[in-house]
PDB file of C-alpha atoms in Angstrom:
ATOM      1  CA  MET A 293      20.300  16.346  -7.202  1.00  0.00           C
ATOM      2  CA  GLY A 294      17.615  18.022  -9.244  1.00  0.00           C
ATOM      3  CA  LYS A 295      14.089  18.964  -8.346  1.00  0.00           C
ATOM      4  CA  MET A 296      13.210  17.486  -4.960  1.00  0.00           C
ATOM      5  CA  LYS A 297       9.655  18.812  -4.652  1.00  0.00           C
ATOM      6  CA  ILE A 298       7.098  16.512  -6.249  1.00  0.00           C
ATOM      7  CA  THR A 299       3.332  16.590  -6.713  1.00  0.00           C
ATOM      8  CA  CYS A 300       0.934  14.206  -5.020  1.00  0.00           C
ATOM      9  CA  GLU A 301       0.429  12.475  -8.368  1.00  0.00           C
ATOM     10  CA  GLU A 302       4.179  11.889  -8.681  1.00  0.00           C
ATOM     11  CA  ALA A 303       4.316  10.729  -5.058  1.00  0.00           C
ATOM     12  CA  THR A 304       1.655   8.059  -5.599  1.00  0.00           C
ATOM     13  CA  ALA A 305       3.463   6.808  -8.699  1.00  0.00           C
ATOM     14  CA  ILE A 306       6.766   6.589  -6.803  1.00  0.00           C
ATOM     15  CA  CYS A 307       4.995   4.913  -3.874  1.00  0.00           C
ATOM     16  CA  THR A 308       3.682   2.191  -6.166  1.00  0.00           C
ATOM     17  CA  LYS A 309       7.063   1.773  -7.872  1.00  0.00           C
ATOM     18  CA  SER A 310       8.722   1.545  -4.462  1.00  0.00           C
ATOM     19  CA  GLN A 311       6.452  -1.295  -3.355  1.00  0.00           C
ATOM     20  CA  TYR A 312       7.599  -3.322  -6.357  1.00  0.00           C
ATOM     21  CA  GLY A 313      11.272  -2.455  -5.890  1.00  0.00           C
ATOM     22  CA  ALA A 314      11.391  -0.261  -8.995  1.00  0.00           C
ATOM     23  CA  ALA A 315      11.967   3.139  -7.334  1.00  0.00           C
ATOM     24  CA  THR A 316      15.419   4.693  -7.435  1.00  0.00           C
ATOM     25  CA  LEU A 317      17.179   6.075  -4.381  1.00  0.00           C
ATOM     26  CA  THR A 318      16.432   9.601  -5.624  1.00  0.00           C
ATOM     27  CA  ASP A 319      12.741   8.679  -5.997  1.00  0.00           C
ATOM     28  CA  LYS A 320      12.651   7.356  -2.425  1.00  0.00           C
ATOM     29  CA  ILE A 321      14.290  10.513  -1.077  1.00  0.00           C
ATOM     30  CA  LYS A 322      11.804  12.703  -2.950  1.00  0.00           C
ATOM     31  CA  LEU A 323       8.938  10.590  -1.645  1.00  0.00           C
ATOM     32  CA  ASN A 324      10.099  10.841   1.967  1.00  0.00           C
ATOM     33  CA  ILE A 325      10.488  14.611   1.656  1.00  0.00           C
ATOM     34  CA  HIS A 326       6.958  14.775   0.238  1.00  0.00           C
ATOM     35  CA  PHE A 327       5.670  12.635   3.137  1.00  0.00           C
ATOM     36  CA  MET A 328       7.013  15.214   5.623  1.00  0.00           C
ATOM     37  CA  PHE A 329       4.515  17.731   4.261  1.00  0.00           C
ATOM     38  CA  CYS A 330       1.646  15.635   2.933  1.00  0.00           C
ATOM     39  CA  LYS A 331      -0.296  13.462   5.335  1.00  0.00           C
ATOM     40  CA  VAL A 332      -2.710  12.406   2.577  1.00  0.00           C
ATOM     41  CA  CYS A 333       0.070  10.769   0.555  1.00  0.00           C
ATOM     42  CA  ARG A 334       1.532   9.274   3.725  1.00  0.00           C
ATOM     43  CA  LEU A 335      -1.870   7.677   4.413  1.00  0.00           C
ATOM     44  CA  PHE A 336      -2.161   6.529   0.787  1.00  0.00           C
ATOM     45  CA  SER A 337       1.222   4.825   1.075  1.00  0.00           C
ATOM     46  CA  LYS A 338       0.212   3.050   4.290  1.00  0.00           C
ATOM     47  CA  GLN A 339      -3.140   1.925   2.918  1.00  0.00           C
ATOM     48  CA  ASN A 340      -1.665   0.860  -0.426  1.00  0.00           C
ATOM     49  CA  SER A 341       0.915  -1.229   1.402  1.00  0.00           C
ATOM     50  CA  GLU A 342      -1.756  -2.853   3.584  1.00  0.00           C
ATOM     51  CA  LEU A 343      -3.894  -3.610   0.541  1.00  0.00           C
ATOM     52  CA  SER A 344      -0.917  -5.190  -1.235  1.00  0.00           C
ATOM     53  CA  ASP A 345      -0.227  -7.296   1.867  1.00  0.00           C
ATOM     54  CA  MET A 346      -3.850  -8.482   1.962  1.00  0.00           C
ATOM     55  CA  CYS A 347      -3.748  -9.415  -1.722  1.00  0.00           C
ATOM     56  CA  ALA A 348      -0.485 -11.289  -1.230  1.00  0.00           C
ATOM     57  CA  MET A 349      -1.991 -13.125   1.745  1.00  0.00           C
ATOM     58  CA  ALA A 350      -5.005 -14.185  -0.321  1.00  0.00           C
ATOM     59  CA  LYS A 351      -2.764 -15.280  -3.191  1.00  0.00           C
ATOM     60  CA  ARG A 352      -0.499 -17.336  -0.885  1.00  0.00           C
ATOM     61  CA  TYR A 353      -3.518 -18.996   0.681  1.00  0.00           C
ATOM     62  CA  GLN A 354      -4.997 -19.810  -2.693  1.00  0.00           C
ATOM     63  CA  GLU A 355      -1.686 -21.237  -3.947  1.00  0.00           C
ATOM     64  CA  THR A 356      -1.258 -23.485  -0.904  1.00  0.00           C
ATOM     65  CA  HIS A 357      -4.861 -24.635  -0.637  1.00  0.00           C
ATOM     66  CA  LYS A 358      -5.834 -24.686  -4.316  1.00  0.00           C
ATOM     67  CA  CYS A 359      -9.355 -23.598  -3.415  1.00  0.00           C
ATOM     68  CA  CYS A 360     -11.334 -20.620  -2.295  1.00  0.00           C
ATOM     69  CA  LEU A 361     -10.826 -18.816   1.005  1.00  0.00           C
ATOM     70  CA  SER A 362     -12.441 -20.416   4.026  1.00  0.00           C
ATOM     71  CA  ALA A 363     -15.340 -18.631   5.665  1.00  0.00           C
ATOM     72  CA  GLU A 364     -13.048 -17.648   8.548  1.00  0.00           C
ATOM     73  CA  ASP A 365     -10.421 -16.185   6.224  1.00  0.00           C
ATOM     74  CA  LYS A 366     -13.105 -14.329   4.272  1.00  0.00           C
ATOM     75  CA  GLU A 367     -14.322 -12.757   7.509  1.00  0.00           C
ATOM     76  CA  LYS A 368     -10.751 -11.794   8.471  1.00  0.00           C
ATOM     77  CA  LEU A 369     -10.248 -10.211   5.058  1.00  0.00           C
ATOM     78  CA  LYS A 370     -13.570  -8.363   5.309  1.00  0.00           C
ATOM     79  CA  ALA A 371     -12.580  -7.056   8.756  1.00  0.00           C
ATOM     80  CA  GLN A 372      -9.228  -5.858   7.422  1.00  0.00           C
ATOM     81  CA  ILE A 373     -10.936  -4.083   4.521  1.00  0.00           C
ATOM     82  CA  LYS A 374     -13.423  -2.420   6.889  1.00  0.00           C
ATOM     83  CA  GLU A 375     -10.519  -1.255   9.074  1.00  0.00           C
ATOM     84  CA  PHE A 376      -8.769  -0.007   5.959  1.00  0.00           C
ATOM     85  CA  ASP A 377     -11.878   2.012   5.016  1.00  0.00           C
ATOM     86  CA  LYS A 378     -12.167   3.511   8.521  1.00  0.00           C
ATOM     87  CA  GLU A 379      -8.681   5.022   8.196  1.00  0.00           C
ATOM     88  CA  LYS A 380      -9.679   7.076   5.144  1.00  0.00           C
TER      89      LYS A 380
END
């Protein structure tokens, strides 16, 4: 199956590819093995996923409302970003 140990740099690249459905099964296995030993990359993956979700939420809102975010939604987004920063 080849080299299964990957660097943190490779792990972040695979993590990003995985979020867009571009990672192979071998990549995903390597990433999960890396996650067993590297809590920093595990946290990066979680935070990157949350950030992608927030961006998708903002994009969906903008597409459906054809305007800027409401003050309430801006505050929700700010709160999510602050929570995201606390986890670092």
